[in-house]
Coordinates of C-alpha atoms in Angstrom, one line a residue:
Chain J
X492 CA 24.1 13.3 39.5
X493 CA 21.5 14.9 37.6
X494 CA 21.7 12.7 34.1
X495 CA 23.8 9.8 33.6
X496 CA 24.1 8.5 30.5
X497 CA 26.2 5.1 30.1
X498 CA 28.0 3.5 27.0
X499 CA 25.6 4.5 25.1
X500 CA 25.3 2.6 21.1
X501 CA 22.9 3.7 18.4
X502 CA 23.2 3.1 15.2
X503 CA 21.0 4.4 12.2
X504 CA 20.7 1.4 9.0
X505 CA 23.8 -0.1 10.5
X506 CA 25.8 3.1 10.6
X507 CA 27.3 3.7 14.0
X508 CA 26.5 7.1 15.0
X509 CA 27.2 7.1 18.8
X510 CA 30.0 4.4 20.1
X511 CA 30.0 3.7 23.7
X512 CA 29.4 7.5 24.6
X513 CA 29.3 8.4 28.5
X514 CA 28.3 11.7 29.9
X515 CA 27.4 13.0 33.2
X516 CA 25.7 16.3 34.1
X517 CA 25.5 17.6 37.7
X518 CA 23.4 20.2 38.9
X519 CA 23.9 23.8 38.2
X520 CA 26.3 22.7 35.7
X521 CA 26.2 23.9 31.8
X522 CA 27.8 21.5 29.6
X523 CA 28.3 22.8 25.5
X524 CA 28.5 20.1 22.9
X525 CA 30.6 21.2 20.0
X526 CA 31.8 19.0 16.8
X527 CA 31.5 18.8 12.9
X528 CA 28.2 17.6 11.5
X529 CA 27.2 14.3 11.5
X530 CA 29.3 13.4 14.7
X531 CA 26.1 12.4 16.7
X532 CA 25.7 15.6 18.8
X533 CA 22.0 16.0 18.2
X534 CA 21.3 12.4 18.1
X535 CA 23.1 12.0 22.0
X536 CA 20.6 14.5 22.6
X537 CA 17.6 13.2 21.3
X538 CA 18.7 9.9 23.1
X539 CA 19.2 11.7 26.4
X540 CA 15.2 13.0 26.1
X541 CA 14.3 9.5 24.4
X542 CA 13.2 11.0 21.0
X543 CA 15.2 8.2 20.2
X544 CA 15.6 4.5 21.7
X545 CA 18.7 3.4 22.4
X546 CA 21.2 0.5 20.9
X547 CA 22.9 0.1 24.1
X548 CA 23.7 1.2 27.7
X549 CA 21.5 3.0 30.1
X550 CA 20.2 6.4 30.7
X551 CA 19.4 7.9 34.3
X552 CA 17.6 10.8 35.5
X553 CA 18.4 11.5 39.7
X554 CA 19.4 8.0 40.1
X555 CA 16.0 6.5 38.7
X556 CA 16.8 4.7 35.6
X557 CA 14.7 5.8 32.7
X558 CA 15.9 3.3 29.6
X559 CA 18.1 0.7 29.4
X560 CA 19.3 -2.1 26.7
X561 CA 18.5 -5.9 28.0
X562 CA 19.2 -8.0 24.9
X563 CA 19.5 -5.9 22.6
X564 CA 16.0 -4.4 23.4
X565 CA 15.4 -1.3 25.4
X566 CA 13.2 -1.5 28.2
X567 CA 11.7 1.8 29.4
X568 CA 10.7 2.5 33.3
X569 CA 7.3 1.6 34.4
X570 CA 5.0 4.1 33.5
X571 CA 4.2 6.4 36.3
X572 CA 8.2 6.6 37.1
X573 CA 8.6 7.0 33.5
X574 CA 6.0 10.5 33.5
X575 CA 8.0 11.8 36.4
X576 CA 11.2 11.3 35.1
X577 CA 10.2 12.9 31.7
X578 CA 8.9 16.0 33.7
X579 CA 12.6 16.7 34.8
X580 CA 13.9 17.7 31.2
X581 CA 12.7 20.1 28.7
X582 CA 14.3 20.4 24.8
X583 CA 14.7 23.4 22.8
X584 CA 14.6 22.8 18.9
X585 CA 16.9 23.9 16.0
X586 CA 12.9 24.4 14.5
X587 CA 11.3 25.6 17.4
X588 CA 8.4 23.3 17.1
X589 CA 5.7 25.6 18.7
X590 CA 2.5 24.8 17.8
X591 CA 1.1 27.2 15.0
X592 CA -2.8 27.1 16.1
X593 CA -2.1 28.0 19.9
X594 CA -1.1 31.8 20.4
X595 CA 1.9 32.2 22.2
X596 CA 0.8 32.5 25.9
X597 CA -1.5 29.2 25.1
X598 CA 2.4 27.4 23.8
X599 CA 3.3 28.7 27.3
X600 CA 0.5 27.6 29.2
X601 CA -1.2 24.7 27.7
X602 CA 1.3 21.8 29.2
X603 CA 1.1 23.0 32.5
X604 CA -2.5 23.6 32.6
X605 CA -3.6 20.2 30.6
X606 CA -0.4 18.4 31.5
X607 CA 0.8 19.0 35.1
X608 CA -3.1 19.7 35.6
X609 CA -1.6 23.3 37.9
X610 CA -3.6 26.2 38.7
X611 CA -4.6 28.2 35.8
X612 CA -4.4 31.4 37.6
X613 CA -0.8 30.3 39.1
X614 CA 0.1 28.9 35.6
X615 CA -0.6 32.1 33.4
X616 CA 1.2 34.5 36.5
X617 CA 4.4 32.8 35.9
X618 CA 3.7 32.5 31.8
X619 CA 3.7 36.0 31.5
X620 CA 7.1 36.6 33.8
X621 CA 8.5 34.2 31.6
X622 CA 7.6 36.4 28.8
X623 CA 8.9 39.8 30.6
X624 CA 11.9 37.8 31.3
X625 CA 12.5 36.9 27.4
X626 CA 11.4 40.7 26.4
X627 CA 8.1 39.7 24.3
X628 CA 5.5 41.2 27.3
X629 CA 3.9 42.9 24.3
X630 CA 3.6 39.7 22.3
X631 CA 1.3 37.1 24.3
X632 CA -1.3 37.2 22.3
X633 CA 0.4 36.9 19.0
X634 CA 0.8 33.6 17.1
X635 CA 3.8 31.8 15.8
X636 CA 3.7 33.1 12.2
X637 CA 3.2 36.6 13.3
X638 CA 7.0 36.6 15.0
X639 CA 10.3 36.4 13.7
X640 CA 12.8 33.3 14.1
X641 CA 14.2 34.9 17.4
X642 CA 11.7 35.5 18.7
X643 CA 9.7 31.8 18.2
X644 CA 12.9 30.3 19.5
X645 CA 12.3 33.0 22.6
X646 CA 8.7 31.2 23.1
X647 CA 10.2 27.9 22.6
X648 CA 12.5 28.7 25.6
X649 CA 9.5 30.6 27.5
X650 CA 7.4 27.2 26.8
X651 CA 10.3 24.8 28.2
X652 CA 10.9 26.6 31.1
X653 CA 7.3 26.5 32.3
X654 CA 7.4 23.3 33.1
X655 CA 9.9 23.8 35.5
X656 CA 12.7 21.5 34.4
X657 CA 15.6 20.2 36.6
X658 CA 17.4 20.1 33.0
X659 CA 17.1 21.7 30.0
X660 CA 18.5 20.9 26.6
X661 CA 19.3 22.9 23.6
X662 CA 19.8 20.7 20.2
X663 CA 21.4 24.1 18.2
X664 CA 18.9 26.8 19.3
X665 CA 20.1 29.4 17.0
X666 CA 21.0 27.3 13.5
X667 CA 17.9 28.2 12.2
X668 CA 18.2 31.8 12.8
X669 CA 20.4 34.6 11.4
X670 CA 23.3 36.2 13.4
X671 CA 21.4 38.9 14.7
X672 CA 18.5 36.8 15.4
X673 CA 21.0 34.8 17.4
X674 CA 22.4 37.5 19.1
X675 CA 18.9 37.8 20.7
X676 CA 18.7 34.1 21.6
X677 CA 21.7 33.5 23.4
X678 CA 21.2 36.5 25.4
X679 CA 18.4 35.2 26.7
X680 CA 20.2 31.7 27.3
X681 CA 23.0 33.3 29.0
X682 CA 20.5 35.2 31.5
X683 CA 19.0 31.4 32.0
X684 CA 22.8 31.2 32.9
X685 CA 22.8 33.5 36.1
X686 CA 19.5 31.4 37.0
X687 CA 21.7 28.2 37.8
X688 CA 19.3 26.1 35.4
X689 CA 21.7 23.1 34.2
X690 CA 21.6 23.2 30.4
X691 CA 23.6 21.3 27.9
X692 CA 23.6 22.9 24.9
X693 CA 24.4 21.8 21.1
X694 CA 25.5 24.5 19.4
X695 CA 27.7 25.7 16.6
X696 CA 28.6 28.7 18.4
X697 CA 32.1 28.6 19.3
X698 CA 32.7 31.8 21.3
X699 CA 29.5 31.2 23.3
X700 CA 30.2 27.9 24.2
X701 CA 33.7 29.0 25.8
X702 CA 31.9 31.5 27.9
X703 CA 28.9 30.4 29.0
X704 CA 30.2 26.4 29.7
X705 CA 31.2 24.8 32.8
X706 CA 32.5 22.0 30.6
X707 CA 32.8 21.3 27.0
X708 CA 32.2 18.4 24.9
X709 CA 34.4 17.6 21.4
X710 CA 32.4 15.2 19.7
X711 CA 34.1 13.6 16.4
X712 CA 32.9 9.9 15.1
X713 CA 30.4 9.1 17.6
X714 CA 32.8 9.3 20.4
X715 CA 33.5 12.0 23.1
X716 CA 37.1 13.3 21.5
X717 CA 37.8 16.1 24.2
X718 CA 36.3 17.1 27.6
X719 CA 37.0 19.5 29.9
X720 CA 36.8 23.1 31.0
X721 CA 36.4 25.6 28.1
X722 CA 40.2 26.6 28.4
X723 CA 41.4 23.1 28.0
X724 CA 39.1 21.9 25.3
X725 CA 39.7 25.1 22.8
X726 CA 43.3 25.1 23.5
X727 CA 44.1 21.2 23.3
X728 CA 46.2 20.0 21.0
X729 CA 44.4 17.6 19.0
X730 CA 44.4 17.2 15.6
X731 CA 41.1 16.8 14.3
X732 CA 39.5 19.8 17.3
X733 CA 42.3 22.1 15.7
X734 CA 41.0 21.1 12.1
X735 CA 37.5 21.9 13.6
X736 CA 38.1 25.7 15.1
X737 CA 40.5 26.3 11.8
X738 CA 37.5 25.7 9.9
X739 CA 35.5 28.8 12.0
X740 CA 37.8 30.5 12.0
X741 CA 38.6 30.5 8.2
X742 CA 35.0 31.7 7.6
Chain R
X1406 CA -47.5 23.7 -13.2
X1407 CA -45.3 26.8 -12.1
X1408 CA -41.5 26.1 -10.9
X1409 CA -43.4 27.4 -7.6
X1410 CA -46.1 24.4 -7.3
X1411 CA -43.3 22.0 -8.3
X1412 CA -41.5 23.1 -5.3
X1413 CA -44.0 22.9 -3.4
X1414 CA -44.5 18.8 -4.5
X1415 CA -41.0 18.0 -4.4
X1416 CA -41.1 19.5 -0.6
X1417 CA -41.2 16.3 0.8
X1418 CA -38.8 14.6 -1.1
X1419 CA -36.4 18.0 -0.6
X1420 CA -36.6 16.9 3.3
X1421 CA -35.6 13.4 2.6
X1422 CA -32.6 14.5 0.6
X1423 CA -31.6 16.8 3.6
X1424 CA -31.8 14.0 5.4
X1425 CA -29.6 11.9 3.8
X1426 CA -26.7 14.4 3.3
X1427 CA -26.7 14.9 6.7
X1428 CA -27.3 11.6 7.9
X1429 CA -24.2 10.6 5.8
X1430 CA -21.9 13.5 7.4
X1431 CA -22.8 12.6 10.7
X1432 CA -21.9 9.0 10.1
X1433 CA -19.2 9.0 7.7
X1434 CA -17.2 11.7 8.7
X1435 CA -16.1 9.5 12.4
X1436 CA -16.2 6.8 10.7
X1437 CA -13.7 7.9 8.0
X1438 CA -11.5 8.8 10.8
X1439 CA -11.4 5.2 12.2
X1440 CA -10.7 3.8 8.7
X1441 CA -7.9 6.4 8.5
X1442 CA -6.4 4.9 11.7
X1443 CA -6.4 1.6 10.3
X1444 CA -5.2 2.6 7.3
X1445 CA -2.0 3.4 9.4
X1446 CA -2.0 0.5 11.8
X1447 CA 1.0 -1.3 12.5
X1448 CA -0.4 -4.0 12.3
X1449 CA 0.1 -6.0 8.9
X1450 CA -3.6 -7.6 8.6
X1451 CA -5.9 -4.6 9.7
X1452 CA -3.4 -2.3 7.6
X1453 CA -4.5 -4.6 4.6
X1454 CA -8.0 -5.1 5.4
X1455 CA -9.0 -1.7 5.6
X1456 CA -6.8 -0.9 2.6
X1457 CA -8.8 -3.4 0.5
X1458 CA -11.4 -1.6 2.0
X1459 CA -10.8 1.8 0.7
X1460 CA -10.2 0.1 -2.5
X1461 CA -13.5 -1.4 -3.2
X1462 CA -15.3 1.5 -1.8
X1463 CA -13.7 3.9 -4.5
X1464 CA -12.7 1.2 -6.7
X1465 CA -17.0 0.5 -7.6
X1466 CA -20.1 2.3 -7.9
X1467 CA -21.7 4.0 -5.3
X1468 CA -24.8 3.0 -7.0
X1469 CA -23.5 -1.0 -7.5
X1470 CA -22.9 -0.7 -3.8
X1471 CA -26.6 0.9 -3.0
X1472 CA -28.2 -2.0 -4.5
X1473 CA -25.5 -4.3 -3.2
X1474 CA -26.8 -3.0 0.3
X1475 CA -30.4 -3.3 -0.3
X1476 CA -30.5 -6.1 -2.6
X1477 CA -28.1 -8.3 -0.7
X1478 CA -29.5 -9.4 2.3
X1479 CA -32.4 -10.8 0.6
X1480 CA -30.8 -12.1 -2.1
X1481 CA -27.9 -13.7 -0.2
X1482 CA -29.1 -14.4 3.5
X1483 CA -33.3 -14.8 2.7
X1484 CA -33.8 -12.2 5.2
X1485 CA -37.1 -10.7 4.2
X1486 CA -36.8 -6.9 4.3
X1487 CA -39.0 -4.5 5.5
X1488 CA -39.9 -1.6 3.7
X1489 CA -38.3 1.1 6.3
X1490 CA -35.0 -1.0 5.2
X1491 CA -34.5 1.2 1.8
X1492 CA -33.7 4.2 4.0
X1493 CA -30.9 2.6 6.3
X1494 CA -29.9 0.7 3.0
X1495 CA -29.4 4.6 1.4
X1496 CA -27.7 5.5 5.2
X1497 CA -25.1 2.4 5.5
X1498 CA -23.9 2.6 1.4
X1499 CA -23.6 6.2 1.9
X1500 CA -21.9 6.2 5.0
X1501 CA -19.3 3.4 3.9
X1502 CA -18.8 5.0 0.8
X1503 CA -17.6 7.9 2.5
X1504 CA -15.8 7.0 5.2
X1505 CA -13.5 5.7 2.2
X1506 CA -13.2 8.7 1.1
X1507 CA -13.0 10.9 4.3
X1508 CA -10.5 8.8 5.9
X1509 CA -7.5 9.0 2.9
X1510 CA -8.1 12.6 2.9
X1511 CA -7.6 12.3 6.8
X1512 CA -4.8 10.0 6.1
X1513 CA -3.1 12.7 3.7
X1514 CA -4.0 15.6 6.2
X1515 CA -2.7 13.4 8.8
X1516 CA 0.8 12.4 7.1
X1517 CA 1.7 15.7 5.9
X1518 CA 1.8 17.2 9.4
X1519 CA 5.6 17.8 10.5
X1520 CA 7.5 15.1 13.0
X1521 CA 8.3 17.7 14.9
X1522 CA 4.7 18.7 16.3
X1523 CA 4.7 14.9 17.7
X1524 CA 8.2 15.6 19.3
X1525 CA 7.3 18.9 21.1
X1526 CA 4.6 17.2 21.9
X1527 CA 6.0 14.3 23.6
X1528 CA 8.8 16.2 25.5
X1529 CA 5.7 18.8 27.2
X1530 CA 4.4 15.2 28.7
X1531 CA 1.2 15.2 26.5
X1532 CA -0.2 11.6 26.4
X1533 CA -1.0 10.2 22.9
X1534 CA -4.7 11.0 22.7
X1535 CA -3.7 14.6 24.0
X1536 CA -1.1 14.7 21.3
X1537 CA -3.5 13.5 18.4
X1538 CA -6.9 15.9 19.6
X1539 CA -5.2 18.8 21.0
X1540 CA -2.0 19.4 18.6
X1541 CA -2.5 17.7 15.0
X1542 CA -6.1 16.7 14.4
X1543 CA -7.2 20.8 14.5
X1544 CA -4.3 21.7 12.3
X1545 CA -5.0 18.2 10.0
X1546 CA -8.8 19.7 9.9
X1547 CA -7.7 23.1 8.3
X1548 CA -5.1 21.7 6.2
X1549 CA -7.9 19.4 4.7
X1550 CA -10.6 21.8 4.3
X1551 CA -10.6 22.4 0.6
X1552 CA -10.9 18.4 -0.3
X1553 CA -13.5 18.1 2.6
X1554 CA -16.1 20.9 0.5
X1555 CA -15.0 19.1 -2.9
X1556 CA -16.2 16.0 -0.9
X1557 CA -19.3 17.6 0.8
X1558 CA -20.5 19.1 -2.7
X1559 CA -20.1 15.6 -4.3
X1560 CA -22.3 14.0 -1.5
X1561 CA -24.7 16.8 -2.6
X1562 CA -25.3 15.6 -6.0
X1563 CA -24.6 11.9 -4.9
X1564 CA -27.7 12.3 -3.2
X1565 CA -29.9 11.5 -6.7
X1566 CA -27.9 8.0 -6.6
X1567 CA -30.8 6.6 -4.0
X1568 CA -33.3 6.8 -7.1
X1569 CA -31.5 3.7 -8.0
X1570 CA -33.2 1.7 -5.2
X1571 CA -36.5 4.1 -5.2
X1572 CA -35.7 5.8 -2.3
X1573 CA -38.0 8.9 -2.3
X1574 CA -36.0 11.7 -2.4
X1575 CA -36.1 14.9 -3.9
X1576 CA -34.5 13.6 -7.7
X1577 CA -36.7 10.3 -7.5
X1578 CA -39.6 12.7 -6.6
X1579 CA -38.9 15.2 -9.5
X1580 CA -38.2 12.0 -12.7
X1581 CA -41.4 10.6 -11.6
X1582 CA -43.4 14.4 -11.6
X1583 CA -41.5 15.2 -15.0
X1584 CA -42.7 11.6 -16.6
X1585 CA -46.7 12.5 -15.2
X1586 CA -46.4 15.9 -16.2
X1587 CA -44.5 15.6 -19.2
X1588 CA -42.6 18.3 -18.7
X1589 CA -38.8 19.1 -18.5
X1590 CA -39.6 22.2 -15.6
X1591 CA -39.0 19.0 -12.7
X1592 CA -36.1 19.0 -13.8
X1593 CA -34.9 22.6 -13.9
X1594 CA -36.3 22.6 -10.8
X1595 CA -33.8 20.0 -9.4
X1596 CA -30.9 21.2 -11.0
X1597 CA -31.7 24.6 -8.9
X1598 CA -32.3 22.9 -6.2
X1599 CA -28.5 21.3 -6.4
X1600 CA -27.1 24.5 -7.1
X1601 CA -28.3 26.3 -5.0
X1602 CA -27.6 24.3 -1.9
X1603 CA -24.1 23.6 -3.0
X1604 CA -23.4 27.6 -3.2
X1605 CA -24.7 27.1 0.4
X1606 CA -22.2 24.8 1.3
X1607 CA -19.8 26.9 -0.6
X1608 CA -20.2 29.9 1.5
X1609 CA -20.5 27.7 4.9
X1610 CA -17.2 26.1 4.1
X1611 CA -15.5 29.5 3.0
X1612 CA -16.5 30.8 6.5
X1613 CA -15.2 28.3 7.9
X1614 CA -11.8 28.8 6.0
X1615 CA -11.3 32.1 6.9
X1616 CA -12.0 31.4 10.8
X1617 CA -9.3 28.9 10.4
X1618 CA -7.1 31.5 9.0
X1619 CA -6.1 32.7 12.2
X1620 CA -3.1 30.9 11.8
X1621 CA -0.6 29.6 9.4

């Protein structure tokens, strides 16, 4: 098993925003996360790559546990085990979060150059298939505010990817971006797709999701509502999932 | 006496003044960096202490604090001073004064920078120092720019203040010629003098502006 996450409680000011939540990803597998707002989608994820600490339960990467809650106080693995296990997932932002002053072939290859301390020449070879791969060949040298929101979420991608991660998430790549920006941006996720790279992916797309998942996750409350293969999850009958897809498809 | 042979006397003291705007960069400008860190701490007493810090330093004179410097450890501790004392006297109040200032203009810089720049950050494996040299100190530097050169043109001007403990620079120099000569051209000279290197600074910190603007 790939990621394990257990029971896991936070809580923001008192306010329960994840109750007891359990999810396992395997390898290969893509896993969508769909739900209203507020349900705790993003914040699973940002407790899954430890943005966030958790309020209870335990978090595993490959079997090595990463965080866990000992009296009400997380406890993080010792530090060496700790680096490794955060070199096995990579995040992709609703804001993109490059960095502004690096041009985009330095967002690419800074981390594995300064980070993973790799090969320079090694490093930019594969930076600028990743770019051929996303379709910006003709943009390495450009910087952040010279591209549109497609294509900064493209670099994003690019920049997550060159680190080589065993797991990559997506906290709702394409909110940020209008639909034919988005159009753009999950073509590219869907070609990451054929590449058998696990993703789980938050998103608001509905029609994606149902193609591109393994397995879908309804989350409502803080809780896992639904699980299951795309065909079961969009076509369950349950109240408040109905409620959720009626409000899509209204729009 | 032409503004030319004024120059010429006042060389001396022009060095000196050079000297201590420099001097004071060099020094405060690290320094303020560190207060700015403690400014942030965590932790509740060296928070406070640097705070009241920053508060006195802005909160007084800088020329109450030159003579506070010079004055002080004769007045309070008996230590006889040497002569060579007023110039690291000028150097210390300077610096201190400074740093004050430089590090809540870092502080701002440093606060105003997105969460999400730390988060990246963290989730490419960059270590903390990484984090804070490589990703937000250069974009805190260009975001802070403009109240750095208000700063730097201050210190210009700030520079007459060590006449108060009759440190020999270039104004000291120039009252002390204008009194002998009894004339006011010491003084147009100065004021020339001020301008002149400020529009200096001006155009060193515009350059470096637009070789920042690389980027948004």
């Amino acid at each position: 098993m790939l990621l394990k996450m257990n029971h896991i409680r936070k809580s923001f000011n008192g306010v329960d925003v994840l109750r007891d939540i359990s999810l396992s990803v395997e390898q290969g597998e893509i896993v969508s996360i769909i739900g209203p707002s507020g349900s705790g989608k993003s914040t699973l994820l940002r407790c899954a790559t430890m943005l966030e600490t958790i309020d209870g339960g335990e978090i595993a990467y490959m079997g090595e546990k990463a965080v866990w809650v000992e009296n009400e106080k997380p406890i993080f693995a010792k530090k060496d085990k700790m680096k490794e296990i955060r070199s096995c997932f990579g995040l992709v932002f609703q804001n993109f979060n490059l960095f502004p002053h690096y041009s985009v072939m330095q967002n690419i290859t800074d981390a594995p150059i300064h980070v993973q301390k790799r090969k320079k020449d090694e490093v930019f070879e594969e930076a600028r298939e990743l770019l051929r791969k996303m379709g910006l060949s003709d943009k390495e040298s450009a910087y952040p505010w010279q591209l549109s929101g497609g294509q900064c979420q493209r670099v994003a991608i690019a920049r997550a990817l060159a680190l080589n991660p065993k797991i990559l998430f997506f906290d709702e790549p394409t909110s940020a971006l209008d639909p034919e920006l988005t159009g753009e941006v999950l073509k590219v996720i869907r070609s990451l797709a054929d590449l058998d790279i696990t993703m789980v992916i938050v998103t608001h797309e509905m029609n994606f999701a149902r193609d591109i998942s393994d397995r879908v996750i309804f989350m409502d409350g803080g809780v896992i509502a639904l699980e299951g293969s795309p065909e079961e999850v969009f076509g369950a009958e349950h109240v408040r999932m109905k409620e959720f897809l009626g409000r899509f498809h209204g729009k | 006496m032409s503004l030319i042979d004024i120059f010429q006397h006042l060389l001396p003291g022009i060095g000196k003044t050079i000297g201590i705007f420099v001097c004071t960069l060099v020094f405060s400008m690290p320094l303020g960096l560190i207060v700015a860190f403690g400014r942030m701490s965590k932790y509740f007493v060296l928070r406070n202490v640097v705070k009241i810090y920053i508060s006195v330093m802005r909160g007084t004179p800088l020329m109450l604090q030159l003579m506070v410097v010079y004055f002080g450890p004769y007045f309070i501790f008996r230590i006889q001073i040497s002569s060579s004392y007023r110039l690291y006297a000028v150097l210390i109040a300077f610096a201190l004064n400074y740093a004050a200032y430089f590090a809540e203009i870092y502080r701002g810089g440093i606060e105003s920078m997105p969460q999400g720049q730390y988060e990246a950050a963290q989730l490419l494996g960059y270590g903390k120092g990484q984090t804070f040299f490589k990703i937000i100190l250069p974009q805190v530097m260009k975001r802070i720019l403009p109240s750095v050169t208000n700063e730097v043109i201050t210190l210009v001007k700030d520079t007459s203040l060590a006449f108060s403990i009759a440190y020999t620079e270039m104004f000291t120099m120039a009252k002390a010629l204008a009194s002998s000569q009894t004339s006011v051209l010491p003084f147009v000279a100065a004021g020339i003098f001020y301008y002149v290197f400020n529009l200096l600074v001006a155009v060193v910190m515009e350059k470096l502006e637009k070789k920042l603007s690389y980027y948004r």
